[in-house]
Tab-separated table of C-alpha atoms and ligand atoms in Angstrom:
chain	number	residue	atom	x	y	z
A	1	UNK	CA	0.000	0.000	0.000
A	2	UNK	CA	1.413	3.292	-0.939
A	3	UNK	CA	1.963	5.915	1.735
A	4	UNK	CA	-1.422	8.111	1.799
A	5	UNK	CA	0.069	10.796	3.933
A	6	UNK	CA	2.146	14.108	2.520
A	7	UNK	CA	5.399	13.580	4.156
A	8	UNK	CA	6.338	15.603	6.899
A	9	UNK	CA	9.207	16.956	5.454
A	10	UNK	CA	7.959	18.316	2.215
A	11	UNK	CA	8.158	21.941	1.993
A	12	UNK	CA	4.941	24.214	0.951
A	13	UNK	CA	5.194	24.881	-2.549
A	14	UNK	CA	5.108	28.689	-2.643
A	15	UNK	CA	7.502	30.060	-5.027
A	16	UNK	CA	8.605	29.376	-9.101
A	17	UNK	CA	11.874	27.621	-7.563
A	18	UNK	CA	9.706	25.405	-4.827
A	19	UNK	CA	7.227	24.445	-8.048
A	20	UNK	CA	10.745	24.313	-10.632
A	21	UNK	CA	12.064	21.558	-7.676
A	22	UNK	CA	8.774	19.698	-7.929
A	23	UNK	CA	8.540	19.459	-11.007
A	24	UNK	CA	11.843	18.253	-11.922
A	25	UNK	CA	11.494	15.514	-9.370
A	26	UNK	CA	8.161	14.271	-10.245
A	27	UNK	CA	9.242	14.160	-13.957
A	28	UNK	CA	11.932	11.784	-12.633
A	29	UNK	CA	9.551	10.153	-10.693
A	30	UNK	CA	7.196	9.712	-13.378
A	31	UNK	CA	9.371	8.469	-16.130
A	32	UNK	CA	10.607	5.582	-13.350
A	33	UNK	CA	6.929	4.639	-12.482
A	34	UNK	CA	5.880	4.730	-16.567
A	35	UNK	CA	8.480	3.688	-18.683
A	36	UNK	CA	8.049	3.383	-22.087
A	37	UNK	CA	4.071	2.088	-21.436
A	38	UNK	CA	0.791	4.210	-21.859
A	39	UNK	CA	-1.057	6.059	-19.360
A	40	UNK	CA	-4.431	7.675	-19.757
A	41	UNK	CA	-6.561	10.279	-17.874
A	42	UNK	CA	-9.538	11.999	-17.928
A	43	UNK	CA	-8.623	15.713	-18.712
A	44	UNK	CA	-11.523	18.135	-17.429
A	45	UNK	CA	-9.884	20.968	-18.030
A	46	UNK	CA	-9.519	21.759	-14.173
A	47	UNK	CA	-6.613	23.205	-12.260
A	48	UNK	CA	-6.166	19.441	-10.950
A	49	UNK	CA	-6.371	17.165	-14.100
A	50	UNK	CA	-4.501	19.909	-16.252
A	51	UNK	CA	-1.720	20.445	-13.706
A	52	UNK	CA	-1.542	16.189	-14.039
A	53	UNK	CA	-1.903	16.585	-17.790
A	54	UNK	CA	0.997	18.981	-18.233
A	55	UNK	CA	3.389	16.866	-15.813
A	56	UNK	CA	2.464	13.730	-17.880
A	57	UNK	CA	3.483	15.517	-21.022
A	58	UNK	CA	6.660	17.085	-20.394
A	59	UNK	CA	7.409	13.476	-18.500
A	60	UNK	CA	6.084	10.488	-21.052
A	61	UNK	CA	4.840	13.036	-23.574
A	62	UNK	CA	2.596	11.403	-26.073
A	63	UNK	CA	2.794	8.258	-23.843
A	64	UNK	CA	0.278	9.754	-21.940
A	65	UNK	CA	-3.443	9.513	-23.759
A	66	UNK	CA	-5.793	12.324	-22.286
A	67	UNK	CA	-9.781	12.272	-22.640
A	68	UNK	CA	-11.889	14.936	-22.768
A	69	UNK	CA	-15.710	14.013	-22.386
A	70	UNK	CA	-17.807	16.856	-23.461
A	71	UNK	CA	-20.989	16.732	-21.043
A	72	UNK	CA	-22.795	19.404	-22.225
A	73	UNK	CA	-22.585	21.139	-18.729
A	74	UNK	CA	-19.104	23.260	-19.481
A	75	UNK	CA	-18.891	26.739	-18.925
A	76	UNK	CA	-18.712	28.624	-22.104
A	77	UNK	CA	-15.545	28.365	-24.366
A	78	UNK	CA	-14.053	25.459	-22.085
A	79	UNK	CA	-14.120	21.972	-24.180
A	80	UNK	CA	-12.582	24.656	-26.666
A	81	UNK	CA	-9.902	25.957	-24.154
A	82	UNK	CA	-8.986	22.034	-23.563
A	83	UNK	CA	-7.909	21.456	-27.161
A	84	UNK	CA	-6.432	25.078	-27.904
A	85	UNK	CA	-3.566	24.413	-25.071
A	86	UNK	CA	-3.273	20.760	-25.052
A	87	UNK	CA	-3.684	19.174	-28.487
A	88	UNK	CA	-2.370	22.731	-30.645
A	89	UNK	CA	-0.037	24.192	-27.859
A	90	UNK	CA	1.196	20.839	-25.871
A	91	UNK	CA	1.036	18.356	-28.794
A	92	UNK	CA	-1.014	16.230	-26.308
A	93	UNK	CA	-2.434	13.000	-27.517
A	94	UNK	CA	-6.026	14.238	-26.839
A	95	UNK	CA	-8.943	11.959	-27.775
A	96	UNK	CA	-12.443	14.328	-27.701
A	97	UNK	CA	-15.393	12.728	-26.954
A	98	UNK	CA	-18.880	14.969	-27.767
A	99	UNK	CA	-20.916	13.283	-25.717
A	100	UNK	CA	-23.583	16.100	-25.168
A	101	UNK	CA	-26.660	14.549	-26.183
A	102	UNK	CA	-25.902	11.270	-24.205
A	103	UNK	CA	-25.908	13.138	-20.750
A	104	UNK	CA	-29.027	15.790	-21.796
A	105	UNK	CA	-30.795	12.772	-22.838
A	106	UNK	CA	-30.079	10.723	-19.659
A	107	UNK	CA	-31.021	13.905	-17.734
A	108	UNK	CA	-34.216	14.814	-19.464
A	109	UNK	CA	-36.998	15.126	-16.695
A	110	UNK	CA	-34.646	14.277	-13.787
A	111	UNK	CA	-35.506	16.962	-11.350
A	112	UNK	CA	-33.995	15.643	-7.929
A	113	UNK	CA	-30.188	16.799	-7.207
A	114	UNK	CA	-28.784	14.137	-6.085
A	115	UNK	CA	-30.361	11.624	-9.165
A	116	UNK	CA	-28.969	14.638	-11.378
A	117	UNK	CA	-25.191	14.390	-10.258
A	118	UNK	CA	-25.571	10.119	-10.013
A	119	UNK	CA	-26.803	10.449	-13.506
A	120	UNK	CA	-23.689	12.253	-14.521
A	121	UNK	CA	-21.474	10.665	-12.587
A	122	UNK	CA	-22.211	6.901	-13.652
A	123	UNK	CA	-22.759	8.437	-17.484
A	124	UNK	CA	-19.063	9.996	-17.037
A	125	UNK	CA	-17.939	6.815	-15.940
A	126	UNK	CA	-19.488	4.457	-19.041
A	127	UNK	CA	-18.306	6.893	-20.990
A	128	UNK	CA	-14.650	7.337	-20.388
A	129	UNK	CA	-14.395	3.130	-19.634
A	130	UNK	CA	-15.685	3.447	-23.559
A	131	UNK	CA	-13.183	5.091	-24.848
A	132	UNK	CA	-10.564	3.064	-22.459
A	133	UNK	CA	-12.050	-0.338	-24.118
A	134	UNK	CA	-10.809	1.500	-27.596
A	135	UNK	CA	-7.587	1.654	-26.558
A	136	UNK	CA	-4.561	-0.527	-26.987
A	137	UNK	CA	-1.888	-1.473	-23.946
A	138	UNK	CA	-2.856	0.915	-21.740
A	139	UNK	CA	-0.850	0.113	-18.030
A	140	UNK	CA	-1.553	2.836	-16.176
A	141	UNK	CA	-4.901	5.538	-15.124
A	142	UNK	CA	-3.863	9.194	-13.968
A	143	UNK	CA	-5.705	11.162	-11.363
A	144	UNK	CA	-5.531	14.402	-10.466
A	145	UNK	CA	-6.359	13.630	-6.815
A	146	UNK	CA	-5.339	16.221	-4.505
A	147	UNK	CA	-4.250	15.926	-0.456
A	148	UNK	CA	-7.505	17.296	0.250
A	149	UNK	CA	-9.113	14.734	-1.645
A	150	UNK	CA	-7.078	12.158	0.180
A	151	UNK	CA	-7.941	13.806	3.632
A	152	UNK	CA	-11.841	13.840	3.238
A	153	UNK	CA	-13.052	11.450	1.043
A	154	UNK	CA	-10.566	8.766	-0.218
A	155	UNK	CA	-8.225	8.924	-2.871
A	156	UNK	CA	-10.938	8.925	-6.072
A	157	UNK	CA	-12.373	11.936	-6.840
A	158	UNK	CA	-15.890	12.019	-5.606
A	159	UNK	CA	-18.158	13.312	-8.338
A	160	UNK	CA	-16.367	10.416	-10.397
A	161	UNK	CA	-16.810	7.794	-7.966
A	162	UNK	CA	-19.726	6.097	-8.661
A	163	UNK	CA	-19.831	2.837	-7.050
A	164	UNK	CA	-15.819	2.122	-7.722
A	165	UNK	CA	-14.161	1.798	-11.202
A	166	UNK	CA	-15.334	-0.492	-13.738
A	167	UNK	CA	-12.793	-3.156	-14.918
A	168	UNK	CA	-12.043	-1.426	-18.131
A	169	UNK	CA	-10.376	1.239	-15.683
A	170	UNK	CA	-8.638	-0.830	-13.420
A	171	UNK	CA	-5.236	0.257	-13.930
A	172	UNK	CA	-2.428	0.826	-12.019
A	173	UNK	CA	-2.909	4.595	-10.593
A	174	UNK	CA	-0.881	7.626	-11.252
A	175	UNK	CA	-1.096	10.824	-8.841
A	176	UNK	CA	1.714	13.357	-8.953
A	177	UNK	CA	-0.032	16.084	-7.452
A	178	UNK	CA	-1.844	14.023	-4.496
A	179	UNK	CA	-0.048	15.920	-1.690
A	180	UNK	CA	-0.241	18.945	-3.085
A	181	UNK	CA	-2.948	21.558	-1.472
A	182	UNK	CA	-4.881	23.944	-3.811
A	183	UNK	CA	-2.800	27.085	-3.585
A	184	UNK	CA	0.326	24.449	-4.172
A	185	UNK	CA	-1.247	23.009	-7.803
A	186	UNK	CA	-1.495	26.534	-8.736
A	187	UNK	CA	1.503	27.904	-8.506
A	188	UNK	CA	2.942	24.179	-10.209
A	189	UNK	CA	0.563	25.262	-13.035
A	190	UNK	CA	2.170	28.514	-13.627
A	191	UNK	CA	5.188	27.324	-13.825
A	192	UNK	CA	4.246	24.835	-16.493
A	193	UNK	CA	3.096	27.203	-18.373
A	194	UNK	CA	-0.542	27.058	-18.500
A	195	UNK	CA	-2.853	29.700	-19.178
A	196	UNK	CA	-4.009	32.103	-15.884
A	197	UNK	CA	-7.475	31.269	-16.708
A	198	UNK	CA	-7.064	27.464	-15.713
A	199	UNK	CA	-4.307	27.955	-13.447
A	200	UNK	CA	-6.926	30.518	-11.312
A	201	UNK	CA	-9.766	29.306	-12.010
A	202	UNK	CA	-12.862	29.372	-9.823
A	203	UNK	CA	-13.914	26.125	-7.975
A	204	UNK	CA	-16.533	24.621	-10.175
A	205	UNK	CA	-18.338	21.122	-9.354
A	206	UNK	CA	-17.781	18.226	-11.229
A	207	UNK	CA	-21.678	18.012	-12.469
A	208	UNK	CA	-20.527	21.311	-13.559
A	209	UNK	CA	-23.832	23.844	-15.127
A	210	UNK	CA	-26.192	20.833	-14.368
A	211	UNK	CA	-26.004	22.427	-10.371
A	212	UNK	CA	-26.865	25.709	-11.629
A	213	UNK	CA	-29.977	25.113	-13.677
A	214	UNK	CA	-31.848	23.606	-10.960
A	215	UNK	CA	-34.879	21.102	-11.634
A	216	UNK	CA	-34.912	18.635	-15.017
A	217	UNK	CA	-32.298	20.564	-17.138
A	218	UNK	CA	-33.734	21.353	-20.583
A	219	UNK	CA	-31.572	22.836	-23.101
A	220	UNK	CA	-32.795	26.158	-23.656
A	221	UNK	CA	-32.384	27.367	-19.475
A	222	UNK	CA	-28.821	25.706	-19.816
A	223	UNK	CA	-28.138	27.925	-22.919
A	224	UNK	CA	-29.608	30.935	-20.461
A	225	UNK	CA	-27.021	29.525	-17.689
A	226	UNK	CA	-24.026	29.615	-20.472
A	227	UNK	CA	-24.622	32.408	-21.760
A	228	UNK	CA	-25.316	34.656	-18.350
A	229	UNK	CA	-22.280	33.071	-16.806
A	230	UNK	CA	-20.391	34.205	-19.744
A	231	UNK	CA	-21.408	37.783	-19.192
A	232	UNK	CA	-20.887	37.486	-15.917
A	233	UNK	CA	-17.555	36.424	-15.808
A	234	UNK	CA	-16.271	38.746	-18.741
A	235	UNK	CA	-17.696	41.678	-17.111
A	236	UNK	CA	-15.798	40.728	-13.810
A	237	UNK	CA	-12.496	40.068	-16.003
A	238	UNK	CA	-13.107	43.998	-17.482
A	239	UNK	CA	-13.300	45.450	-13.830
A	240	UNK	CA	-10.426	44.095	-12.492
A	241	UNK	CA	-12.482	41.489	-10.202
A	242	UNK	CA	-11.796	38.175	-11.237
A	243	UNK	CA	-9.078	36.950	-9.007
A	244	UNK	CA	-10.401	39.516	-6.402
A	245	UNK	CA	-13.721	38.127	-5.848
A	246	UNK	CA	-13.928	34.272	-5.242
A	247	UNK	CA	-16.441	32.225	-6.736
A	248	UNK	CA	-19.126	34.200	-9.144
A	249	UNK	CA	-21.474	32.499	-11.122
A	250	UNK	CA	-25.245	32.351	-12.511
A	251	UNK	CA	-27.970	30.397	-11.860
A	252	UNK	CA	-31.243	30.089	-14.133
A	253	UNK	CA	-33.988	28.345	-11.652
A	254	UNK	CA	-37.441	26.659	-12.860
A	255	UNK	CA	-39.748	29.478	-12.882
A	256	UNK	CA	-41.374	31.969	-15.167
A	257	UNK	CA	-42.267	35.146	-14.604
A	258	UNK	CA	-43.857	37.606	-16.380
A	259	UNK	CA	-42.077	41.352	-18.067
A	260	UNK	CA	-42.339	43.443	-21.066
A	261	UNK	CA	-39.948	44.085	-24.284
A	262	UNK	CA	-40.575	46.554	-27.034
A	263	UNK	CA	-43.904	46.804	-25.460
A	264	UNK	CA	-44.776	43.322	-25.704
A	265	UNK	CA	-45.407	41.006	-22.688
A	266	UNK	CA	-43.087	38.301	-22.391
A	267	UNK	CA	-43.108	35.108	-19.582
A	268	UNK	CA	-39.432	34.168	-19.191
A	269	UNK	CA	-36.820	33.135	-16.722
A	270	UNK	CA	-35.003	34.957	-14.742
A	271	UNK	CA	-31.208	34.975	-14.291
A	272	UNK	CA	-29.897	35.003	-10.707
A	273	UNK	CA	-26.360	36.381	-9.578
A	274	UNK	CA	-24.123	35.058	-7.230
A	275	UNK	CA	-20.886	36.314	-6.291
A	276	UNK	CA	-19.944	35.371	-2.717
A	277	UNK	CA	-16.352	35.416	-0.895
A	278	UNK	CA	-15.258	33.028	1.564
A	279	UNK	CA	-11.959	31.307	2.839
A	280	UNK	CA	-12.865	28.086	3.161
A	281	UNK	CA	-16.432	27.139	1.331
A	282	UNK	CA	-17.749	26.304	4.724
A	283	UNK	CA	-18.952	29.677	5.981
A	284	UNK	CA	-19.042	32.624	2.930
A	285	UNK	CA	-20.144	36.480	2.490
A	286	UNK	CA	-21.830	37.925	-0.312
A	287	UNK	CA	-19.182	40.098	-2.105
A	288	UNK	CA	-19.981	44.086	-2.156
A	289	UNK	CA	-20.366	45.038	-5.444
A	290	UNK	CA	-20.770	48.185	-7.098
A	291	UNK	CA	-24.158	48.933	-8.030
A	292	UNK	CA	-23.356	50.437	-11.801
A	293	UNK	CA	-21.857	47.367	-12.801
A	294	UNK	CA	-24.823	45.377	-11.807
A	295	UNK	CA	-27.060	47.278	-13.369
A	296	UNK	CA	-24.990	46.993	-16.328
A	297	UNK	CA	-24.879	43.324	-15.828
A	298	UNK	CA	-28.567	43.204	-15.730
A	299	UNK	CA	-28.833	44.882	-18.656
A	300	UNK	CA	-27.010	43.008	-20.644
A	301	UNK	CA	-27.904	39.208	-19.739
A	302	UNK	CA	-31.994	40.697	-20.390
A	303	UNK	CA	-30.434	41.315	-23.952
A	304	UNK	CA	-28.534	39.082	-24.825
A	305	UNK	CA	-29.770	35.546	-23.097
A	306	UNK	CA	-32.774	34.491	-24.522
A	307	UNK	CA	-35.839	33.261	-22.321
A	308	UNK	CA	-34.785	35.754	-20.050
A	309	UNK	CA	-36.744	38.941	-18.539
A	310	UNK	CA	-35.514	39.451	-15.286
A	311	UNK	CA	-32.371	39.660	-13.217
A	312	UNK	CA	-32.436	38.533	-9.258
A	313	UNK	CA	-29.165	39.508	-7.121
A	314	UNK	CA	-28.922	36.754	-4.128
A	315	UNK	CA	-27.546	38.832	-1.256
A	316	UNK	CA	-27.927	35.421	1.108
A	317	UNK	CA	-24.976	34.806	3.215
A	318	UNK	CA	-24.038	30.907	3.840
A	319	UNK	CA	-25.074	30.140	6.405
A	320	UNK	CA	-27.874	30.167	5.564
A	321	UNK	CA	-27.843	29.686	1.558
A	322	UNK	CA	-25.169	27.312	0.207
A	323	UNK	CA	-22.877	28.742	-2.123
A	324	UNK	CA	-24.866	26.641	-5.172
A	325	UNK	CA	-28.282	26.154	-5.593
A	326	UNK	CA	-29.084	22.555	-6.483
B	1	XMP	P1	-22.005	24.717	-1.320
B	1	XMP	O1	-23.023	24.891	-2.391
B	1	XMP	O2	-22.164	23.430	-0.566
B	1	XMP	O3	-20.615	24.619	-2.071
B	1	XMP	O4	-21.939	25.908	-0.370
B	1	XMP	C1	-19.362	24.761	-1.469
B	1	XMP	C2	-18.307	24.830	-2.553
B	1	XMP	O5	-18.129	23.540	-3.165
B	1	XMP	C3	-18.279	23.657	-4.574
B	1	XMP	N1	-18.879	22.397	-5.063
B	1	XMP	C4	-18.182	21.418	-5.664
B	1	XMP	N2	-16.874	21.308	-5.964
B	1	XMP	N3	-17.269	19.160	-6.890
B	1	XMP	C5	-16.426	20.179	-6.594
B	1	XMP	O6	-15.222	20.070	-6.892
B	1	XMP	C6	-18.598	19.192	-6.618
B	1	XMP	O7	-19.338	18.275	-6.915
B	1	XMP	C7	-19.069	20.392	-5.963
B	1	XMP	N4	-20.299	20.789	-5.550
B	1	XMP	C8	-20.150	22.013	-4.991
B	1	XMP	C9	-19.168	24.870	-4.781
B	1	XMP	O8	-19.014	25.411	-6.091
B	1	XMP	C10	-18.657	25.777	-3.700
B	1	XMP	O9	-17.454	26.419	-4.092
């Protein structure tokens, strides 16, 4: 059994030189554990899986075979993002898998959270064993399982562990980054070079968008989800706020209500902002924002997202909202 506890003589990673050290050693590391055999790992597109991506790379380069399963519940420009630095920049071996209307379909009509993110997990699952069937002499499955991962919940992540891995995926694991704290994979990413907008990105849960348009998911309200979030964060990005506020996002519930454009009365959705700061995710504070830029906000997501009238600011501290609504 390998050691599941981050030795206590590792230094915090804090600096380029710390992260330079790390790298160098879990390169060496790597190329020891792989040899000249294949490894393959489901690439999100996350801080975690990236960070694991890029080590694998620069390590056992196109040795390693990374996945990307499109579930439809992506934030806007991010399946794109995955193939722009990996496959064009990286020269990864990067399979893409478009599996959008496989997880809408399973989720058509499934209103209940917790059936929502089973559905996606076990779809995830049958979907990246798939592609493993397809392969040839694969030996070994990287994870990019994090110490915290390791100190609450077991070493698999837990929005992928549905029931244990299939056979197709029982491989041999590889986790470079598994005693590695948050802050610690970050500054690793920047010094492999990836882009600040996956190195410092947001947290964002593994059933992804599906948390955000709460009830059955149809397509149209998570087009409205997309889309707002996308306005949302690029308007944050022009006023100097992402990085400064900590988690902001949108959420389209199931509800109509009724407004008026170009005279007309319409019965749409409304959008509904959250932007909330916190230290830990347990306990977190609605962030103070300036009122012009909210009302600038508002107006653009009631142009530009269709099936939407209205905008809702959720000033709700947690306690006693959760950060998401599910
Ligand atoms: P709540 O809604 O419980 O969320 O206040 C606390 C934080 O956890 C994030 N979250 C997730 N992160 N996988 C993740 O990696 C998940 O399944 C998941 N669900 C919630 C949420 O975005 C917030 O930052």
């Amino acid at each position: 059994m390998e050691q599941a506890r981050r030795p206590e003589s590792m230094a915090r990673i804090t600096t380029p030189a710390l992260a330079q050290a790390f790298i160098d050693e879990q390169i060496a590391a790597l190329r020891a554990q792989i040899g000249d055999k294949k490894v393959l790992l489901a690439l999100s597109g996350g801080v975690d899986s990236s960070v694991v991506a890029a080590l694998l790379i620069r390590a056992v380069g196109r040795q390693l075979v990374c996945v990307h399963v499109n579930h439809g519940l992506l934030r806007k420009g991010e399946p794109e993002q995955v193939i722009q630095v990996f496959r064009n920049e990286m020269d990864a071996n990067l399979i893409y898998v478009d599996a959008v209307d496989r997880f809408l379909d399973q989720l058509a009509g499934v209103s209940d959270p917790e059936q929502k993110r089973k559905i996606i997990g076990k779809v995830f699952i049958d979907v990246f064993a798939e592609e493993a069937k397809k392969l040839d002499g694969i030996s070994f499955l990287a994870q990019g399982t994090i110490y915290p991962d390791i100190l609450e919940s077991g070493p698999v992540k837990s929005h992928h562990n549905v029931g244990g891995l299939p056979p197709e995926l029982d491989f041999e694991l590889v986790e470079p980054v598994k005693f590695l704290y948050k802050d610690e994979v970050r500054v690793v990413g920047k010094a492999l070079g990836l882009p600040d907008g996956m190195v410092y990105r947001q947290p964002f849960p593994g059933p992804g968008l599906g948390v955000r348009c709460v009830g059955a998911i149809t397509r149209d309200r998570l087009e409205a989800v997309r889309e707002s979030d996308a306005i949302l964060r690029e308007e944050f990005k022009k006023n100097g706020l992402e990085g400064k506020v900590w988690q902001y996002f949108t959420i389209v519930p199931d509800f109509k209500s009724t407004g008026i454009t170009d005279g007309l009365r319409t019965y749409e959705w409304p959008v509904v902002i959250r932007a909330v700061n916190t230290v830990d995710a347990v306990t977190a504070e609605v962030a103070e924002l300036d009122f012009k830029l909210m009302a600038h906000i508002v107006e653009r997501i009631t142009h530009e997202v269709k099936g939407v009238n209205r905008v809702l600011w959720d000033l709700t501290p947690k306690p006693t909202g959760t950060i998401e609504w599910e």
